[in-house]
Coordinates of C-alpha atoms in Angstrom, one line a residue:
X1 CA 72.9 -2.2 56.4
X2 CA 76.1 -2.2 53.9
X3 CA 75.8 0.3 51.3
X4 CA 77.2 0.1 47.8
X5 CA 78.6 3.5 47.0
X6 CA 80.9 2.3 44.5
X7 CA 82.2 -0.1 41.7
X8 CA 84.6 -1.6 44.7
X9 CA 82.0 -1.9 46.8
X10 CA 80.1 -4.1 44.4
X11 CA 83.3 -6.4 44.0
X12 CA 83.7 -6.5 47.8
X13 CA 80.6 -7.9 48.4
X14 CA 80.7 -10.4 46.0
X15 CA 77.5 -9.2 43.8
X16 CA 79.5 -8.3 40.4
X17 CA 78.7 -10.7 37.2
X18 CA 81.7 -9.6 35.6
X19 CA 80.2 -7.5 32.3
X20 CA 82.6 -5.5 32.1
X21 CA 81.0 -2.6 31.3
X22 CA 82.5 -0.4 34.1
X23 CA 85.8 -0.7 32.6
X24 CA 84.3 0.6 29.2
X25 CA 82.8 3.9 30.2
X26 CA 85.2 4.6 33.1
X27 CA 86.6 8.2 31.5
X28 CA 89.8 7.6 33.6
X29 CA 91.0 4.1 32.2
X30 CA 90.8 3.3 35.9
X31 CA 89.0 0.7 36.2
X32 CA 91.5 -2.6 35.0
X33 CA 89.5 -5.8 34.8
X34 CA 91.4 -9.0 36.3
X35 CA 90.5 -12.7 36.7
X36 CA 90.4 -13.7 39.8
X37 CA 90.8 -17.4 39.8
X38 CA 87.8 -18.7 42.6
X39 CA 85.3 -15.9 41.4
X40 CA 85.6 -14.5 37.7
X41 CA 86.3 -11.4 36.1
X42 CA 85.8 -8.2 38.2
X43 CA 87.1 -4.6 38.0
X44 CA 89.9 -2.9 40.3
X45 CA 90.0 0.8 40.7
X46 CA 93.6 1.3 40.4
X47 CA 93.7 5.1 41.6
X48 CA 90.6 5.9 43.8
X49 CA 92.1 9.7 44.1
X50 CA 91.1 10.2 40.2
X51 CA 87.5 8.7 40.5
X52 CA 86.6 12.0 42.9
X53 CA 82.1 12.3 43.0
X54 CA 82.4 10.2 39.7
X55 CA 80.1 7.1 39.3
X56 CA 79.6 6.2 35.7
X57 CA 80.8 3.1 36.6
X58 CA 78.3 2.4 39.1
X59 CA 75.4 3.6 37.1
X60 CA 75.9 0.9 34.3
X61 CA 76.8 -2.1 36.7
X62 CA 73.9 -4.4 36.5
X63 CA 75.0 -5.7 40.3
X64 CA 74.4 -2.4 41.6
X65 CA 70.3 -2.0 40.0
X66 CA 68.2 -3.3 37.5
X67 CA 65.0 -1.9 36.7
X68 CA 62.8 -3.6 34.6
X69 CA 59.0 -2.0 35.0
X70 CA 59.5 -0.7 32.0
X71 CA 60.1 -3.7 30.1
X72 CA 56.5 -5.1 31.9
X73 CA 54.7 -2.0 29.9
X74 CA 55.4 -3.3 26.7
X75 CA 52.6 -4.1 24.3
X76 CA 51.7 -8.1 23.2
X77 CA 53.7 -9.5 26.0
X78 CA 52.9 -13.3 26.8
X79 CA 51.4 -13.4 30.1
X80 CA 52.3 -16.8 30.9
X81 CA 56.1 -16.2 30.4
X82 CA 56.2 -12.9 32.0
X83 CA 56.4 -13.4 35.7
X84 CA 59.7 -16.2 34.9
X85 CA 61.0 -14.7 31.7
X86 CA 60.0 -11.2 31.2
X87 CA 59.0 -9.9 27.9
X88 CA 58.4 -12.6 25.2
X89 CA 55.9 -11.1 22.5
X90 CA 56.7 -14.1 19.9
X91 CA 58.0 -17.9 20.9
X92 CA 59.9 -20.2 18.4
X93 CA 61.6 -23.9 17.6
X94 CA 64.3 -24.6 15.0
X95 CA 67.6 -24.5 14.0
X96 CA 70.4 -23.1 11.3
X97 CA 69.4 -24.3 8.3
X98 CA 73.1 -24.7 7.4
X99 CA 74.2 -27.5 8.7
X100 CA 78.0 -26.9 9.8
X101 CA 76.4 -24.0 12.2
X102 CA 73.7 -26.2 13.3
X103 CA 76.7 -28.8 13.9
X104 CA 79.1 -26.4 15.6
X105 CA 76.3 -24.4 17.4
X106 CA 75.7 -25.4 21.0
X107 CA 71.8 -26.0 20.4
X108 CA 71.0 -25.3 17.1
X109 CA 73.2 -22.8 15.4
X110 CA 70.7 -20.2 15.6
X111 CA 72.2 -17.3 17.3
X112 CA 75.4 -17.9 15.0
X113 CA 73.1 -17.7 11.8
X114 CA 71.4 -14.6 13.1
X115 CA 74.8 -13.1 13.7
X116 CA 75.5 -13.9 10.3
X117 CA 72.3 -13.1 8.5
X118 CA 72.8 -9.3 9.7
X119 CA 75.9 -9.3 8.7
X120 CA 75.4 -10.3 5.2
X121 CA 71.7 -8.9 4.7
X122 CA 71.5 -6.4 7.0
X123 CA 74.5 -4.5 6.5
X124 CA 76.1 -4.4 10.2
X125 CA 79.3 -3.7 10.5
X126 CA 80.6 -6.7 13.0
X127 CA 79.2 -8.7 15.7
X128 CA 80.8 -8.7 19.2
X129 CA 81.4 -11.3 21.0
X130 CA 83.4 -13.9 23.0
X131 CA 85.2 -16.8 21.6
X132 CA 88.4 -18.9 23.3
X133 CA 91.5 -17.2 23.8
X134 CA 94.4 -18.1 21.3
X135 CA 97.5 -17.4 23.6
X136 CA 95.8 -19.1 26.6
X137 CA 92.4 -21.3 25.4
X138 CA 91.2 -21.9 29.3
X139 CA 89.9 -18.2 29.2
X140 CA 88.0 -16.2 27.0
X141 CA 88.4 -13.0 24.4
X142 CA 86.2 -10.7 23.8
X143 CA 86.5 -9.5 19.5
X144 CA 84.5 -8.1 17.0
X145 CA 83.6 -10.6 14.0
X146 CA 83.2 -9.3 10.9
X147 CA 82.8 -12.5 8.1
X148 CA 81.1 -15.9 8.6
X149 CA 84.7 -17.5 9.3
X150 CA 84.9 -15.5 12.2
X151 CA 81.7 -15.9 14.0
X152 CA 82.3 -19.7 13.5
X153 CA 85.5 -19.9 15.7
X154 CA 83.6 -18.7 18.1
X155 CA 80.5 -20.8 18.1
X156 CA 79.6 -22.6 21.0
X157 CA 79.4 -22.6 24.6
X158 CA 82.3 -21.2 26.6
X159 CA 81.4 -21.7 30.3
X160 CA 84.5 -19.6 31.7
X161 CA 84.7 -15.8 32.9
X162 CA 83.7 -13.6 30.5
X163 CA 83.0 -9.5 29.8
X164 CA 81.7 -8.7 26.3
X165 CA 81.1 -5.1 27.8
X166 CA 84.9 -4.8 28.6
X167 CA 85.3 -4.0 24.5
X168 CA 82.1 -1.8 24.1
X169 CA 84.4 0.7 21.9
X170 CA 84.6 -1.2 19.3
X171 CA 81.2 -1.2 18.8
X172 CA 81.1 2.8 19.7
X173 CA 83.8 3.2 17.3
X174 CA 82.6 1.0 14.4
X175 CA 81.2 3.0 11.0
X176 CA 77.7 1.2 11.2
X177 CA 75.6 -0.8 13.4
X178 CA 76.8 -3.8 15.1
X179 CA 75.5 -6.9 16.6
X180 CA 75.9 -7.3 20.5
X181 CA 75.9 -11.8 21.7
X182 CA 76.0 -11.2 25.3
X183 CA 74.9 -13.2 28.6
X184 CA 71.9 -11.9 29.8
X185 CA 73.8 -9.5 33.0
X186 CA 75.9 -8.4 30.1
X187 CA 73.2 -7.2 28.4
X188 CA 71.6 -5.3 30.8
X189 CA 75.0 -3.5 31.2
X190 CA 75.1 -2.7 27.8
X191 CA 71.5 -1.4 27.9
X192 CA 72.8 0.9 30.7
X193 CA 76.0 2.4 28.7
X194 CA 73.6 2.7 25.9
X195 CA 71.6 5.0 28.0
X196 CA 75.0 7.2 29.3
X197 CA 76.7 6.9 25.6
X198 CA 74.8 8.4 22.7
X199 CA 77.1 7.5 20.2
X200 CA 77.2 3.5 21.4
X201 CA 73.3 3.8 21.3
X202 CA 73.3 4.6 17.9
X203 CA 75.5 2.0 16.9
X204 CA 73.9 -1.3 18.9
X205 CA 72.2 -2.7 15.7
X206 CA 70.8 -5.7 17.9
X207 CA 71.4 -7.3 21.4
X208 CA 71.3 -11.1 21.4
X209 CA 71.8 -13.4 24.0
X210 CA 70.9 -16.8 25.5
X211 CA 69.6 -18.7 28.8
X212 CA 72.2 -18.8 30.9
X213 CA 72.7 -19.5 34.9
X214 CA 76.0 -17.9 35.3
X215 CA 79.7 -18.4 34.0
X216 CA 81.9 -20.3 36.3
X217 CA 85.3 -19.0 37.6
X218 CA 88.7 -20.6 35.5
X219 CA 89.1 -22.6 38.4
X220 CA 86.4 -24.8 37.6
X221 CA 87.6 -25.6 34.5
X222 CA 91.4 -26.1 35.6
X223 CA 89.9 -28.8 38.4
X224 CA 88.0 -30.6 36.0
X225 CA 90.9 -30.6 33.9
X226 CA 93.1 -32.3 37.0
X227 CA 90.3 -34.5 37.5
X228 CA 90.7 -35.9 34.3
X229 CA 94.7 -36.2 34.0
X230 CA 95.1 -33.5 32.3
X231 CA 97.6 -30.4 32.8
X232 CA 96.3 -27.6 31.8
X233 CA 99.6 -26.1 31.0
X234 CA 99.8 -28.5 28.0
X235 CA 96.1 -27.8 26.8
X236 CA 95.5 -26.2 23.0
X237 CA 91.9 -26.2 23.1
X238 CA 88.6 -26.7 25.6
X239 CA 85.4 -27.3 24.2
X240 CA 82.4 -26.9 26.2
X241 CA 79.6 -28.1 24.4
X242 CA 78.7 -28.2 20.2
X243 CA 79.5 -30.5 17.3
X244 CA 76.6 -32.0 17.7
X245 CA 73.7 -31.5 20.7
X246 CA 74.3 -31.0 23.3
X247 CA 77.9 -31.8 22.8
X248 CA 81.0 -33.2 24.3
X249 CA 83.4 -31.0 26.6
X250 CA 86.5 -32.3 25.0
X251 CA 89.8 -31.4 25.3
X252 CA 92.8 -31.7 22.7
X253 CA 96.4 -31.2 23.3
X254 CA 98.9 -28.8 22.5
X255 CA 100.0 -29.9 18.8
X256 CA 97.1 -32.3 18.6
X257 CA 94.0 -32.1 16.4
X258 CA 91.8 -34.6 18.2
X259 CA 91.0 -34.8 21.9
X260 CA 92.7 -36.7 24.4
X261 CA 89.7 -36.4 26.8
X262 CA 85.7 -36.4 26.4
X263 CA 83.5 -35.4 28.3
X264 CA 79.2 -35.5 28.3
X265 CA 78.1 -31.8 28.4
X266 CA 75.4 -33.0 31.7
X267 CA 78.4 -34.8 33.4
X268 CA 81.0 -31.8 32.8
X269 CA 78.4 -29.0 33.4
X270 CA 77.2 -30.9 36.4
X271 CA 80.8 -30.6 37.6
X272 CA 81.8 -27.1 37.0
X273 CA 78.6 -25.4 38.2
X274 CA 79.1 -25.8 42.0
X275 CA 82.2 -23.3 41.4
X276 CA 79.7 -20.9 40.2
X277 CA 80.0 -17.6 42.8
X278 CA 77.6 -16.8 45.0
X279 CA 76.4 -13.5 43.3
X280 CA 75.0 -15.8 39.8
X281 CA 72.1 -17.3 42.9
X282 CA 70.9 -13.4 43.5
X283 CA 70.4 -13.0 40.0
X284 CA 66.7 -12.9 38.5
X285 CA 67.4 -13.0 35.1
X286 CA 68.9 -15.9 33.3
X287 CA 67.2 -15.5 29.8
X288 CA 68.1 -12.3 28.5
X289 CA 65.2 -10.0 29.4
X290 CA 66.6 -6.5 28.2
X291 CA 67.9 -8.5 24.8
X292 CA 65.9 -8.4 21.2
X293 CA 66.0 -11.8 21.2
X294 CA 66.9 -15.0 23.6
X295 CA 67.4 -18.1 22.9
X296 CA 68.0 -21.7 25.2
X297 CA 67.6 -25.3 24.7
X298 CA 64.3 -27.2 24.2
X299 CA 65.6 -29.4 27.3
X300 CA 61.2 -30.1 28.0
X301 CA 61.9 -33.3 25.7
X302 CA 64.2 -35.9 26.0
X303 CA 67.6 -35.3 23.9
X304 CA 67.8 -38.4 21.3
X305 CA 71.6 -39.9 20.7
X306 CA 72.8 -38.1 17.4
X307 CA 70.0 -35.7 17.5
X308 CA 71.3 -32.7 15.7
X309 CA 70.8 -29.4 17.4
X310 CA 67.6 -27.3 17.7
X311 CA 66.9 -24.2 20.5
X312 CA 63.7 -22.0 21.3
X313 CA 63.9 -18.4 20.3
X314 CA 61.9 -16.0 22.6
X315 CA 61.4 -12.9 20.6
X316 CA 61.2 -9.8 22.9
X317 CA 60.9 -6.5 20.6
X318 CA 59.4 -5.4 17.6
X319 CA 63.3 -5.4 15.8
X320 CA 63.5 -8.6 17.3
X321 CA 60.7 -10.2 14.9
X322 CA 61.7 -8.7 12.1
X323 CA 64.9 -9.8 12.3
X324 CA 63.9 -13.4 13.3
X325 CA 61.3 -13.4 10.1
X326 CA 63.9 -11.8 8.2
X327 CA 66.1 -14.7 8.9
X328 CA 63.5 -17.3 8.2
X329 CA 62.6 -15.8 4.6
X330 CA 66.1 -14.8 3.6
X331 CA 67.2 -18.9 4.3
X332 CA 69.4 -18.7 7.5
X333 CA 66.4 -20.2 10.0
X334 CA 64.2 -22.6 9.9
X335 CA 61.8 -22.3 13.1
X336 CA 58.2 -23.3 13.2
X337 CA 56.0 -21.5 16.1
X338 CA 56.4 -22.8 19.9
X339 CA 54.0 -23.2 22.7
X340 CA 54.7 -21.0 25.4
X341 CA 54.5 -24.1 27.7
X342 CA 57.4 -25.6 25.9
X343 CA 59.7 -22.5 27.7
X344 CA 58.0 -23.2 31.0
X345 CA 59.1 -26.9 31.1
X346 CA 62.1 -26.5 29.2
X347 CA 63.7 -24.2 32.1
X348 CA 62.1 -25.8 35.8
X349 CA 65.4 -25.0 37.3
X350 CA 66.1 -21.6 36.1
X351 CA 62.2 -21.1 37.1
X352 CA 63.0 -22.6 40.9
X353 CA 65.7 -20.3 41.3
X354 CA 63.6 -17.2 40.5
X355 CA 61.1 -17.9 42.8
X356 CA 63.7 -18.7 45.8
X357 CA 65.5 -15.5 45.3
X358 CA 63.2 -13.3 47.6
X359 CA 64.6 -15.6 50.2
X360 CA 67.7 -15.2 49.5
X361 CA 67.9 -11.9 49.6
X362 CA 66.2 -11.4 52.8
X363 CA 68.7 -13.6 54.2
X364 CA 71.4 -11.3 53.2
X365 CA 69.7 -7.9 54.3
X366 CA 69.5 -9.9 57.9
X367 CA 73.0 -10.1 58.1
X368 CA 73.0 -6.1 56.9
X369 CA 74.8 -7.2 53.7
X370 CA 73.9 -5.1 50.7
X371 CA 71.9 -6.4 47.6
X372 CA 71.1 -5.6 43.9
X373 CA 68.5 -2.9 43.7
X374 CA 65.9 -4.3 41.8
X375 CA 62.1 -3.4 40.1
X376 CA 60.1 -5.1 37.8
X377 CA 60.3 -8.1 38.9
X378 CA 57.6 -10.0 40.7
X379 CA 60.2 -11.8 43.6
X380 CA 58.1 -11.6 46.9
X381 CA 54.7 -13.0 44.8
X382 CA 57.1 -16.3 43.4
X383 CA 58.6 -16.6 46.5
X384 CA 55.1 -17.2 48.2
X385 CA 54.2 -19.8 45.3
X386 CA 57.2 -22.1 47.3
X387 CA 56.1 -24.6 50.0
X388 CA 56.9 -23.5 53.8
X389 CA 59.9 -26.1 53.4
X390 CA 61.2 -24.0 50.3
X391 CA 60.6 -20.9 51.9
X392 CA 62.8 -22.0 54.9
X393 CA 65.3 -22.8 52.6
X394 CA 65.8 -20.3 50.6
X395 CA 66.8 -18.2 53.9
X396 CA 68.3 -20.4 56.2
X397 CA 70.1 -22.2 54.0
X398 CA 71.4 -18.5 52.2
X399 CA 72.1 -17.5 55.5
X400 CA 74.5 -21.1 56.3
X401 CA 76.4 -20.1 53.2
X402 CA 77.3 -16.9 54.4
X403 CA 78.2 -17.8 57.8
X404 CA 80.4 -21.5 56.6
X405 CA 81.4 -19.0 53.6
X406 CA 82.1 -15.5 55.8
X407 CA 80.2 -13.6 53.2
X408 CA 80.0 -11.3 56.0
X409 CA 84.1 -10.3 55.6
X410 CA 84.8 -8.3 52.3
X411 CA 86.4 -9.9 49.5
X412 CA 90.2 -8.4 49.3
X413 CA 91.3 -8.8 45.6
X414 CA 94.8 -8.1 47.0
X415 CA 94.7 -11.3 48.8
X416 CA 93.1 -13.4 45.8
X417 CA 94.6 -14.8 43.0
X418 CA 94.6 -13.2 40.0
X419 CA 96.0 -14.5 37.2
X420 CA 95.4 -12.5 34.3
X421 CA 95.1 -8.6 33.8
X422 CA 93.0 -7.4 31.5
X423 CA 92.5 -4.5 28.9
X424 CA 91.7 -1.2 30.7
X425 CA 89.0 1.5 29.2
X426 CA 87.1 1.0 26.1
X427 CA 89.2 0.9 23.4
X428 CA 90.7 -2.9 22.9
X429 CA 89.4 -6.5 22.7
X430 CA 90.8 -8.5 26.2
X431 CA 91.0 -11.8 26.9
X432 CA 88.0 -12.7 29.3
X433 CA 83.0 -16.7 28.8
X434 CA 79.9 -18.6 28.1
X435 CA 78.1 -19.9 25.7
X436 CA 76.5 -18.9 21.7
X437 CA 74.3 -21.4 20.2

């Protein structure tokens, strides 16, 4: 069996989400992150000499372990979410009650308004974040709002690579608190530099995030692009999803200020999804289990046409309900309580995958390939809920992928394309995506 001894090891076998925060607590500046253009962001090492018995790196990368037993401990927890969701101690419906973020918000506005209700009533000093890239709107950057303007040009959904963790020093140098909008892997990396970093620890006001199923690579969105007519050399902006729920992927021209191209969010997300890498199937958690609070789409009723935006809020700590209440009385939500049940059927697919991964990974220990250390989460018991035909398919059909997809040769970045290099160590935002109701 293939063991990961290092942050290179994680990108050569093709298990790293692409947080970022390797890059951010690397006390070298060695690790440089890149986008590779079939995979996503991931970290190169650029002098292995200076890295010597160090592993910082390797102790905050989600890819390499996740440990969640302690987040089963905690008191109040729903029992019927835990096993699919992890910790959810309070579950909510609703919206922004202002209605440009509820209009600009990929469902709902709501973790724009809570962004901007800590800002404005809780004294935080910024909220970090992605939003599209100016110089190059095809990618993402990763910056740290600080007014209401702000966090609104970067509302919505931004399905393209992205590293919030890659710019954790702004938040360890900020003079207050800050807000953290991350992807659920991101997350749990931040939660691990939080645990090496006193100083960011102190300043991490609140960790948001969202249900997600894994950012695609740029190339999905530059074939979609071609697919449409469209060169992406000439493109001024890409819109995933919002104005409006779920929204339109729409695309506008260079010097244009409407699209030229539209796009349903099912159709377009249907599309760029099968160039998700393989490493976003291995992954348990999709909603945000080491966050405060989580938030995803109501998708267990059917969307009406012109329906404006609403998500459900999974509230997973004690900061996490005052904050939501906080934001209810002080005007910025307007929620009303959810059933439990309402998650369940909201999120079937995200709940299938969880109970296939067992499978999966047994396939890939077979083939002495190495996976994510994991704990706290209750894998071989939902793989065993699966029919014998689901069973079988969660292994063999891993085990196809890795043979038609020679998952058993390391990944050489030096032989991939990488199109752009992004900001080393922890001190600057970089251009690097996914989604913020």
């Amino acid at each position: 069996m293939r063991q990961l001894k290092s942050i290179a090891d994680v990108v050569r076998w093709r298990l790293c989400h692409g947080c970022g925060a390797c890059a951010s607590v690397c006390p070298e500046a060695n690790v440089q992150l890149v986008d590779v253009y079939e995979e996503g962001v991931r970290p190169m090492v650029l002098d292995p000499l200076k890295c010597q018995s160090c592993v910082r790196c390797l102790d905050v990368c989600p890819a390499y372990e996740v440990d969640h037993s302690g987040l089963q401990a905690r008191p109040g927890i729903l029992p019927e979410l835990v096993s699919f969701f992890g910790p959810v101690i309070e579950v909510w419906e609703g919206h922004a009650k202002d209605p440009e973020i509820r209009f600009q918000g990929s469902s709902g506005g709501v973790l724009t308004a809570l962004a901007l209700y800590c800002l404005e009533r809780r004294s935080v000093h910024g909220v970090l974040h992605v939003g599209s890239d100016p110089v190059d709107p095809l990618r993402n950057r990763t910056g740290l709002s600080r007014t209401r303007q702000e966090l609104m040009a970067k509302s919505g959904s931004r399905y393209a690579p992205a590293s919030v963790c890659d710019s954790l020093g702004l938040i360890e140098s900020a003079p207050g608190p800050c807000v953290f909008i991350g992807q659920p892997t991101e997350v749990s990396g931040l939660r691990k530099a939080q645990r090496q970093r006193p100083e960011l620890d102190k300043r991490v006001g609140v960790a948001l995030s969202f249900f997600c199923a894994g950012s695609p690579p740029t190339k999905a969105t530059v074939e979609l692009l071609k697919k449409l007519g469209i060169d992406p050399a000439q493109v001024g902006q890409v819109r995933y999803r919002g104005n409006g729920w779920p929204g339109m992927f729409a695309v506008t021209l260079r010097g244009q200020t409407s699209p030229c191209a539209e796009m349903t969010y099912f159709d377009s997300w249907a599309f760029i999804q099968a160039f998700r890498p393989y490493s976003v199937r291995l992954n348990p958690d999709d909603t945000g289990e080491d966050a405060d609070i989580s938030c995803g789409d109501p998708w267990y009723r059917e969307v009406k046409p012109e329906e404006p935006g609403s998500s459900l809020v999974m509230v997973r700590t004690e900061l996490g309900r005052e904050i939501v209440r906080g934001a209810m009385e002080a005007g910025y939500l307007e929620l009303t309580p959810a059933e439990p049940q309402k998650v369940t059927a909201s999120q079937k697919n995200l709940i299938n995958k969880r109970c296939a991964i067992w499978g999966r990974r047994l396939a890939f220990r077979v083939f002495g390939l190495p996976v994510t250390r994991l704990r706290g989460f209750p894998l071989f018991r939902l793989w065993l809920r699966l029919s014998l035909e689901e069973n079988l398919k969660s292994t063999l059909g891993t085990a196809r992928r890795i043979l038609q997809r020679r998952y058993r040769e390391p990944l050489d970045l030096k032989k991939c394309s990488l199109n752009v290099t992004f900001a080393q160590g922890s001190g600057g935002s970089s251009p690097v995506g996914h989604g913020q109701s």
